[in-house]
Every structure is written in C-alpha cells, then in structure tokens.
Amino acid sequence: MKEFTPEYIDELKRLAEMRDEAAAKELMDDLHPADIAELFQELDHDEFQFFVDLLDDDTAADVLMEMDEDDRKEILANMSNETIAKQFLEHLDTDDAVDLIQELDEKDRDEVISHIDDVEQAGDIIDLLKYDDDTAGGLMGTEMIVVNENWSMPECVKQMRLQAEDMDEIYNVYVVDNDNRLRGVFPLKKMITHPSVSKIKHVMQEDPISVKTDTPIEDVALDFEKYDLVAMPVVDSIGRLVGRITVDDVMDSVREQNERDYQLASGIATDIETDDSMFAQTKARLPWLLIGMVGGLANSVILGNFEAGFATNPAMALFIPLIGGTGGNVGIQSSAIVVQGLANGSLDLKNSMKQIWKEMGVSLINALVISLLVFVYNCFRLDPLNPTTIAVSASLFAVVIFASVFGTLVPLMLERFNIDPALATGPFITITNDIIGMLIYTLISWQLLTLL
C-alpha cells in the first residue's frame, strides 16, 4: 500500500487547483484503486472529484468499491440514479453491484436498476438481491466461465475465449451438464496436455467442492480455509450452477464479521466507526453502560444487606474487588475459548457436553490453585481460623467454578438459538459473574460468621 507524504498531497492539491489534467493523469497512473480511494481522506470533495473524473469508468468503479461505506455514501449522495447506474454499476461485477445497491435507499434501488442498459446484468442483480446477505447466495457473483461436459476441446476453447472477453479475472472453468448442474472443474492445463480430447467430461476434475446458496458465510469461510481455495462454485438446491465466490469476497466478509464481533464483545450494540457522529456513538455504547450501572446497583444492594458482617469483620470488604475481578476474568476466558471454537469449526453443538466436562475439569484445577494461594496469603496476613480467610478462599473456589461453567454454557446456548455467541465474551458475562460472585461471597461469609 502506498504511503502519501505531505509533499505528494500538496502536489495533488496544486494540480487540482490548476486543473492540470495531463500531470494529474501521470501521477494517478501508478496508483492502485485502493490507494486512490484513500485520497478521499486527504483531499476535499472537489479536489477528489477532479482526479476521479480523469479515470476510466472501470477504474472509477473499482475506486468507489474500495472506499469506506460512509465515504461512498457521501460520493453517491451528489449523483443521480442514472449516473450511479451508468458510471458505476455497469462496470462492476454483479456481487459488488449488489453490495452497492443495498447501500442505497430502498426507494432508489428499483430506479437505479432500471437505468442499467445490460438487461442480463440487471436480471442477475435482481436475482442476487433475493438472497440473504449472510449466505453464500448473497456473497456470490455470476461472472464465470462455464462449459458443457459434452463439448469437444476446440469448441470448449472457442466458448472460453468468448466468455472471457468481459471478465477481469479467471479463477476456474466450471463444467455443467445439459441441465446446468455442476459436474466438475476443467483444469486449464488440460488444454495443453489433451488438445484432441473428444469430450471435456473425460478430462475434467469431478465432484468439485461447492456450497449451496443458503450456506451461512461462516461455513463458506471455513471451507475456503480448509481446502485452500481461491474460488468456489455455488449451486442451488438441485445442484444447478448459479454463481461463484472468490477468496477476496470471503476475506471482506470475515473482516466485517470480526469487527462486529469485537464491538459486540466490547459492549457496543451496533456497528460504528471512529468518524461516526457523537449521537451515533453514544447510541451504540450507552445501552451496555446502563446495564452495567444496573449491575453495579444490584451489587450495592447485595453488599448493603451484608453491612453488619462488614462491621463485624471489616477485612472482608478488602477482598470484594478480588472476588468480582476473578469471576469476570474466568468467565471471559471460558466464553472466549468456546466462541473461538464455534467460529473456526473446532467445536460443534453436537460435542458440547465434552467441552463442558473439560471446562469443569480445568475450572476445578484453577479453583484449587487460586483459592489455595489466597488461603496461604491470608494465613500469614490474618489467621487460619479467621472467618475472612476461610470465606475468601471458599468463595473464590465456588466463583471460579461457576464462572467457568457459566462462561461455557452461555455462548453454546446463544449459538443454539442463532444469536451471535460473541455477545457472551462481553459485558454480559462480566456483569453476571460480578453479581453472582458477590452473592456467593456474602452468603458464604454470612454462614461462616454465624458458625464461627
């Protein structure tokens, strides 16, 4: 990725001000569309538009798709629906075109599509808009080279050349039967090693890895990683070839999902960016802060009911942060392991009981070590028979086991009900464990004070 120096930006601004198209084109020739998109942050709108107007339509469309969504919306807001269709959509692959249309207001989508001159492309876009965004159908494009299994090599090569004219990248050549059902992949190497083969089906690679249109994106990403793919065909419910997914589409989708999960785990309710308005950021962040406040008030009520115990043995109040912090940390560790396992496919709901039993074993060891260390510490600082010494160690033991099991069960339950398990690695676990931890601590302490 190119780094823009202040001198380079100043030169771009000077050329834009002078409207020196020849010099501006020379500077832009060496830039990748992603680099040009970054210039939007360095130039004002008129300066950036000057450089974009110098690009050919294909490059300008690529630049638009490389921009951040908010920046892209700012650019499109100043354009008519017809301009959007003819200057951008007609020069994008169908999957990118669908992404762009979905960012428009619903009232504008039909009008934009109506301005696309290529009826076949418009039809493909309309078909793709029917699929859910989070499925293989919503991620796929329709640009691909398709040959019939019964074609001869010369006929196959002829058709491949015709189909390749309008394509930027060729990843695979897919082989279908007369009913358009996917049968295999045609390796380009076979064109050289078997130039006189009678039919393509004799040299194709049969049973290629494929996904159905309703396959969740998470599963698609796992298949790409497992089989080291750069492209994958998409079929409908009866095996007919309807599109293809490329690795760059999967990477973009996974990155967006990771960003959403990270924000969700951080207690942010909706997807936000650093340049969003103060109101938008407050709206996204405030809900979990309010829930945390309620949790804090609940803790204060629990501790308030144990006021007499603290008055009798003030040392017990010193260990409140230890109980709450340990429970929160243990819970987040357990839930993070489960969420990671669900995400990368190493953990399935079918073998969830195995994970629960394993987590209980780990929590038992951790609880014994932590409670024993704290007990030894308090024996030197207080007294082995002091209620605080026993209460803190016993509470830590119970809290660690509860937090571990709870942190394991919650993401598994969320996954079963099709709720993003990343929610379990955020404030939800911390707040719940904090409240339960204080309740365990006060109950055990009250019983020991009563007995001793």
XYZ file of C-alpha atoms in Angstrom:
452
model
C 0.000 0.000 0.000
C 1.331 3.401 -0.971
C 2.078 5.950 1.750
C 1.270 9.523 0.836
C 3.798 12.127 2.006
C 2.696 15.705 2.778
C 4.662 16.836 -0.285
C 2.762 14.380 -2.501
C -0.605 15.576 -1.172
C 0.392 19.211 -1.676
C 1.324 18.411 -5.269
C -2.065 16.761 -5.848
C -3.857 19.789 -4.417
C -1.814 22.110 -6.652
C -2.633 20.095 -9.767
C -6.320 20.037 -8.850
C -6.329 23.792 -8.332
C -4.565 24.383 -11.672
C -6.760 21.771 -13.412
C -3.616 20.258 -14.923
C -5.146 17.049 -16.306
C -2.022 15.776 -18.087
C 0.197 15.950 -14.990
C -2.610 14.601 -12.788
C -3.117 11.567 -15.046
C 0.618 10.845 -14.926
C 0.557 10.825 -11.124
C -2.570 8.641 -10.992
C -1.316 6.016 -13.441
C 0.843 4.304 -10.809
C -1.855 4.176 -8.128
C -3.968 1.156 -7.269
C -7.731 1.822 -6.870
C -7.366 1.186 -3.113
C -4.688 3.900 -2.921
C -6.839 6.339 -4.877
C -9.720 5.643 -2.500
C -7.503 6.662 0.436
C -7.005 10.074 -1.123
C -10.605 10.882 -0.209
C -9.406 11.446 3.356
C -6.617 13.798 2.220
C -8.425 15.930 -0.377
C -11.611 17.953 -0.237
C -14.601 16.787 -2.260
C -13.947 18.954 -5.342
C -10.257 18.002 -5.474
C -11.024 14.308 -5.162
C -13.744 14.539 -7.823
C -11.260 16.172 -10.200
C -8.965 13.149 -10.035
C -11.803 10.600 -10.212
C -13.132 12.276 -13.376
C -9.798 11.546 -15.053
C -10.163 7.792 -14.544
C -11.748 5.369 -16.953
C -15.127 4.003 -15.875
C -13.800 0.589 -14.810
C -11.128 2.099 -12.553
C -13.541 4.687 -11.137
C -15.964 1.900 -10.213
C -13.174 -0.054 -8.505
C -12.139 3.068 -6.577
C -15.693 3.554 -5.342
C -15.872 -0.013 -4.004
C -12.516 0.383 -2.221
C -13.808 3.363 -0.227
C -15.290 3.150 3.251
C -19.057 2.817 3.233
C -19.639 6.264 4.735
C -17.301 7.909 2.206
C -19.001 6.015 -0.606
C -22.410 7.231 0.530
C -21.102 10.805 0.554
C -19.971 10.447 -3.057
C -23.218 8.827 -4.222
C -25.389 11.394 -2.440
C -24.370 14.014 -5.027
C -25.161 11.800 -8.042
C -28.355 10.992 -9.889
C -29.614 7.413 -10.013
C -28.878 7.267 -13.728
C -25.264 8.346 -13.177
C -24.813 5.735 -10.458
C -26.079 3.040 -12.817
C -24.107 4.004 -15.908
C -20.883 5.273 -14.337
C -20.514 2.580 -11.672
C -22.933 -0.364 -11.678
C -22.445 -1.249 -15.323
C -18.690 -1.558 -14.701
C -18.852 -3.708 -11.553
C -19.113 -7.451 -11.072
C -22.590 -8.478 -10.018
C -21.611 -9.212 -6.394
C -20.098 -5.733 -5.996
C -23.052 -4.168 -7.795
C -25.445 -5.839 -5.361
C -23.413 -4.581 -2.388
C -23.580 -1.059 -3.788
C -27.332 -1.183 -4.433
C -28.003 -2.453 -0.910
C -26.350 0.687 0.461
C -28.863 2.897 -1.390
C -32.243 3.933 -0.054
C -34.911 1.381 -0.895
C -36.889 3.955 -2.878
C -33.905 4.469 -5.210
C -32.932 0.837 -5.835
C -35.512 -0.020 -8.496
C -34.862 3.218 -10.376
C -31.095 2.651 -10.381
C -31.526 -0.884 -11.730
C -33.905 0.381 -14.430
C -31.088 2.580 -15.834
C -28.757 -0.409 -16.428
C -28.594 -0.984 -20.181
C -27.391 -4.586 -19.934
C -30.640 -6.493 -19.362
C -28.789 -9.692 -18.419
C -26.716 -7.891 -15.789
C -29.817 -6.173 -14.392
C -31.569 -9.534 -14.174
C -28.615 -11.104 -12.375
C -28.582 -8.251 -9.863
C -32.304 -8.623 -9.192
C -31.847 -12.359 -8.658
C -28.940 -11.858 -6.247
C -30.862 -9.293 -4.213
C -33.267 -12.075 -3.209
C -30.607 -13.876 -1.180
C -29.832 -13.194 2.464
C -26.710 -11.065 2.983
C -25.209 -13.637 5.353
C -25.407 -16.580 2.961
C -23.362 -17.826 0.035
C -26.085 -16.568 -2.344
C -25.708 -13.040 -1.003
C -21.936 -13.186 -1.412
C -21.632 -14.770 -4.855
C -21.195 -13.236 -8.287
C -22.372 -14.582 -11.611
C -19.266 -13.786 -13.706
C -17.666 -17.132 -14.526
C -16.678 -19.335 -17.440
C -18.976 -22.305 -17.936
C -18.562 -25.136 -20.449
C -20.640 -28.206 -21.235
C -19.290 -31.638 -20.394
C -20.179 -32.899 -23.886
C -18.210 -30.234 -25.767
C -15.035 -31.141 -27.649
C -11.778 -29.385 -26.838
C -11.892 -26.977 -29.845
C -15.485 -25.991 -29.069
C -14.632 -25.574 -25.408
C -11.673 -23.289 -26.149
C -13.803 -21.198 -28.504
C -16.525 -20.687 -25.876
C -13.975 -19.927 -23.186
C -12.486 -17.153 -25.290
C -15.906 -15.630 -25.933
C -16.902 -15.713 -22.264
C -13.534 -14.413 -21.041
C -13.765 -11.166 -23.023
C -15.904 -9.445 -20.373
C -14.126 -10.862 -17.337
C -11.329 -9.250 -15.319
C -10.149 -12.387 -13.517
C -10.469 -16.077 -14.365
C -10.185 -18.446 -11.437
C -11.790 -21.661 -12.660
C -13.653 -23.096 -15.628
C -16.783 -24.891 -14.463
C -18.273 -27.879 -16.263
C -22.051 -28.445 -16.333
C -24.382 -30.972 -17.929
C -27.279 -30.204 -20.245
C -29.449 -29.266 -17.246
C -26.822 -26.788 -15.988
C -25.962 -28.974 -12.991
C -22.364 -28.686 -11.805
C -20.309 -31.719 -12.851
C -16.707 -30.681 -12.478
C -13.879 -28.206 -13.000
C -11.838 -28.020 -16.171
C -8.108 -27.523 -15.447
C -6.544 -25.160 -17.988
C -3.513 -27.424 -18.066
C -5.660 -29.991 -19.883
C -5.901 -27.663 -22.872
C -2.196 -28.272 -23.442
C -1.853 -31.893 -22.399
C -5.084 -33.136 -24.049
C -5.654 -30.891 -27.095
C -7.564 -33.530 -29.047
C -9.812 -34.979 -26.357
C -13.244 -35.905 -27.667
C -15.277 -34.575 -24.752
C -14.463 -32.352 -21.801
C -16.036 -34.780 -19.323
C -13.183 -37.201 -19.967
C -10.537 -34.810 -18.571
C -12.452 -32.690 -16.054
C -11.968 -32.946 -12.297
C -15.204 -34.415 -10.997
C -17.132 -33.539 -7.833
C -15.602 -30.124 -7.081
C -16.080 -28.584 -3.649
C -19.148 -26.362 -3.759
C -21.683 -24.696 -1.466
C -25.414 -24.120 -1.700
C -26.951 -20.677 -1.907
C -28.305 -20.854 1.664
C -24.980 -21.869 3.242
C -24.001 -19.399 6.026
C -20.976 -17.238 5.271
C -19.173 -18.610 8.339
C -19.318 -22.116 6.844
C -18.173 -20.813 3.462
C -15.140 -19.188 5.080
C -14.261 -22.434 6.879
C -14.362 -24.333 3.574
C -12.072 -21.784 1.918
C -9.606 -22.146 4.779
C -9.853 -25.930 4.989
C -9.310 -26.590 1.283
C -7.064 -23.574 0.460
C -9.414 -22.314 -2.246
C -9.298 -19.109 -4.282
C -12.790 -19.582 -5.732
C -15.759 -21.845 -5.088
C -18.872 -22.602 -7.165
C -22.337 -22.018 -5.725
C -25.251 -24.309 -6.596
C -28.972 -24.262 -5.904
C -30.948 -26.922 -4.049
C -30.865 -29.337 -7.018
C -27.216 -28.814 -7.915
C -27.503 -26.275 -10.731
C -24.591 -23.847 -11.033
C -25.751 -20.316 -10.166
C -22.584 -18.407 -9.246
C -19.134 -18.366 -7.713
C -17.479 -16.906 -4.629
C -13.888 -15.640 -4.621
C -11.471 -15.506 -1.714
C -11.390 -11.688 -1.632
C -15.164 -11.636 -1.062
C -14.755 -14.083 1.817
C -11.931 -12.046 3.371
C -14.026 -8.867 3.286
C -16.973 -10.665 4.840
C -14.859 -12.263 7.585
C -13.218 -8.924 8.384
C -16.611 -7.234 8.728
C -17.862 -10.087 10.920
C -14.774 -9.870 13.137
C -15.285 -6.125 13.530
C -18.913 -6.665 14.556
C -17.947 -9.429 16.999
C -15.177 -7.319 18.528
C -17.526 -4.395 19.058
C -20.227 -6.677 20.431
C -17.731 -8.230 22.839
C -16.718 -4.722 23.899
C -20.279 -3.800 24.775
C -21.128 -1.801 21.642
C -24.666 -2.516 20.468
C -24.359 -1.578 16.775
C -21.600 -1.278 14.181
C -19.905 2.128 14.458
C -16.807 3.834 13.060
C -14.471 6.412 14.568
C -15.829 9.107 12.264
C -19.481 8.487 13.218
C -21.338 11.308 14.951
C -21.336 11.693 18.728
C -25.033 10.789 18.794
C -24.453 7.571 16.812
C -21.555 6.514 19.036
C -23.477 7.341 22.209
C -26.495 5.377 20.995
C -24.299 2.338 20.310
C -22.332 2.447 23.562
C -24.849 3.621 26.148
C -27.123 0.510 26.429
C -24.478 -1.789 27.923
C -23.205 1.030 30.131
C -26.707 1.382 31.553
C -26.919 -2.389 32.054
C -23.543 -2.244 33.807
C -24.864 0.538 36.023
C -27.859 -1.622 36.960
C -25.453 -4.467 37.741
C -23.437 -2.158 39.962
C -26.573 -1.054 41.792
C -27.538 -4.718 42.265
C -24.118 -5.347 43.798
C -24.565 -2.407 46.129
C -27.899 -3.858 47.311
C -26.275 -7.267 47.939
C -23.369 -5.736 49.840
C -25.702 -3.383 51.707
C -27.605 -6.329 53.127
C -24.300 -7.633 54.475
C -23.402 -4.351 56.149
C -23.486 -5.921 59.596
C -20.996 -8.590 58.528
C -18.553 -5.970 57.263
C -18.951 -4.055 60.508
C -18.106 -7.203 62.463
C -15.160 -8.146 60.251
C -14.032 -5.129 58.149
C -11.259 -7.142 56.449
C -13.888 -8.896 54.343
C -14.553 -5.680 52.386
C -10.940 -5.644 51.169
C -11.482 -8.760 49.050
C -14.564 -7.591 47.131
C -12.508 -6.477 44.051
C -10.656 -9.834 44.080
C -13.900 -11.845 44.027
C -15.529 -9.742 41.296
C -12.418 -9.426 39.120
C -11.545 -13.124 39.284
C -15.072 -14.208 38.362
C -15.186 -11.814 35.419
C -11.780 -12.860 34.088
C -12.505 -16.585 34.373
C -15.881 -16.190 32.665
C -14.419 -14.235 29.747
C -11.641 -16.811 29.303
C -14.120 -19.692 29.160
C -16.546 -17.952 26.826
C -13.737 -16.752 24.535
C -12.492 -20.329 24.054
C -15.987 -21.542 23.181
C -16.707 -18.626 20.834
C -13.390 -19.205 19.065
C -14.144 -22.919 18.724
C -17.587 -22.215 17.274
C -16.110 -19.704 14.843
C -13.326 -21.908 13.458
C -15.384 -25.100 13.404
C -13.340 -26.996 16.002
C -16.344 -27.038 18.362
C -19.816 -28.170 17.400
C -23.032 -28.191 19.393
C -23.094 -31.975 18.992
C -19.977 -32.348 21.148
C -20.774 -29.506 23.534
C -21.049 -31.816 26.563
C -17.432 -32.875 26.033
C -16.379 -29.222 26.181
C -18.472 -28.625 29.303
C -16.879 -31.565 31.135
C -13.416 -30.467 30.034
C -14.107 -26.928 31.249
C -15.306 -28.262 34.597
C -12.022 -30.162 34.985
C -9.978 -27.077 34.099
C -12.057 -24.896 36.424
C -11.577 -27.343 39.285
C -7.780 -27.171 38.928
C -7.830 -23.364 38.585
C -10.164 -23.007 41.561
C -7.958 -25.196 43.764
C -4.777 -23.293 42.857
C -6.266 -19.806 43.237
C -8.149 -20.486 46.466
C -5.127 -22.267 47.985
C -2.771 -19.376 47.171
C -5.175 -16.840 48.670
C -5.648 -19.063 51.728
C -1.868 -19.230 52.301
C -1.627 -15.447 51.875
C -4.403 -14.818 54.412
C -2.911 -17.302 56.870
C 0.165 -15.068 57.130
C -1.751 -11.799 56.988
C -4.723 -12.692 59.191
C -5.249 -16.065 60.872
C -6.038 -19.575 59.562
C -9.263 -19.677 61.591
C -10.324 -16.121 60.788
C -13.736 -16.129 59.022
C -12.296 -13.902 56.298
C -9.512 -16.389 55.492
C -11.950 -19.238 55.035
C -14.713 -17.176 53.390
C -12.471 -15.651 50.716
C -10.888 -18.965 49.716
C -14.212 -20.840 49.720
C -15.882 -18.041 47.735
C -13.084 -17.942 45.170
C -13.337 -21.702 44.730
C -17.099 -21.512 44.096
C -16.887 -18.375 41.923
C -14.191 -19.795 39.630
C -16.171 -23.000 39.027
C -19.443 -21.121 38.466
C -17.837 -18.539 36.141
C -16.127 -21.242 34.073
C -19.254 -23.313 33.582
C -21.435 -20.246 33.020
C -18.946 -18.808 30.526
C -19.039 -22.098 28.626
C -22.790 -22.609 28.654
C -23.862 -19.105 27.594
C -22.206 -18.994 24.132
C -23.374 -22.559 23.460
C -26.957 -21.572 24.304
C -26.713 -18.419 22.180
C -25.431 -20.478 19.257
C -28.313 -22.922 19.632
C -30.825 -20.050 19.414
C -28.974 -18.447 16.449
C -27.764 -15.459 18.469
C -24.211 -14.228 17.926
C -22.105 -16.032 20.593
C -19.698 -13.072 20.648
C -22.232 -11.444 22.948
C -21.048 -13.896 25.638
C -17.483 -12.516 25.643
C -18.590 -9.008 26.504
C -20.141 -7.166 29.446
C -22.929 -9.751 29.778
C -20.566 -12.335 31.251
C -18.669 -9.804 33.353
C -21.766 -8.212 34.875
C -23.495 -11.538 35.575
C -20.411 -13.097 37.148
C -19.843 -9.989 39.211
C -23.359 -10.125 40.668
C -23.318 -13.892 41.255
C -19.799 -13.643 42.702
C -20.871 -11.037 45.263
C -23.931 -13.111 46.124
C -21.770 -16.212 46.675
C -19.253 -14.231 48.739
C -21.852 -12.670 51.042
C -23.769 -15.926 51.513
C -20.657 -17.934 52.396
C -19.340 -15.144 54.633
C -22.697 -14.859 56.430
C -22.807 -18.602 57.108
C -19.230 -18.640 58.424
C -19.773 -15.608 60.648
C -22.857 -17.288 62.044
C -20.982 -20.548 62.733
C -17.707 -19.053 63.974
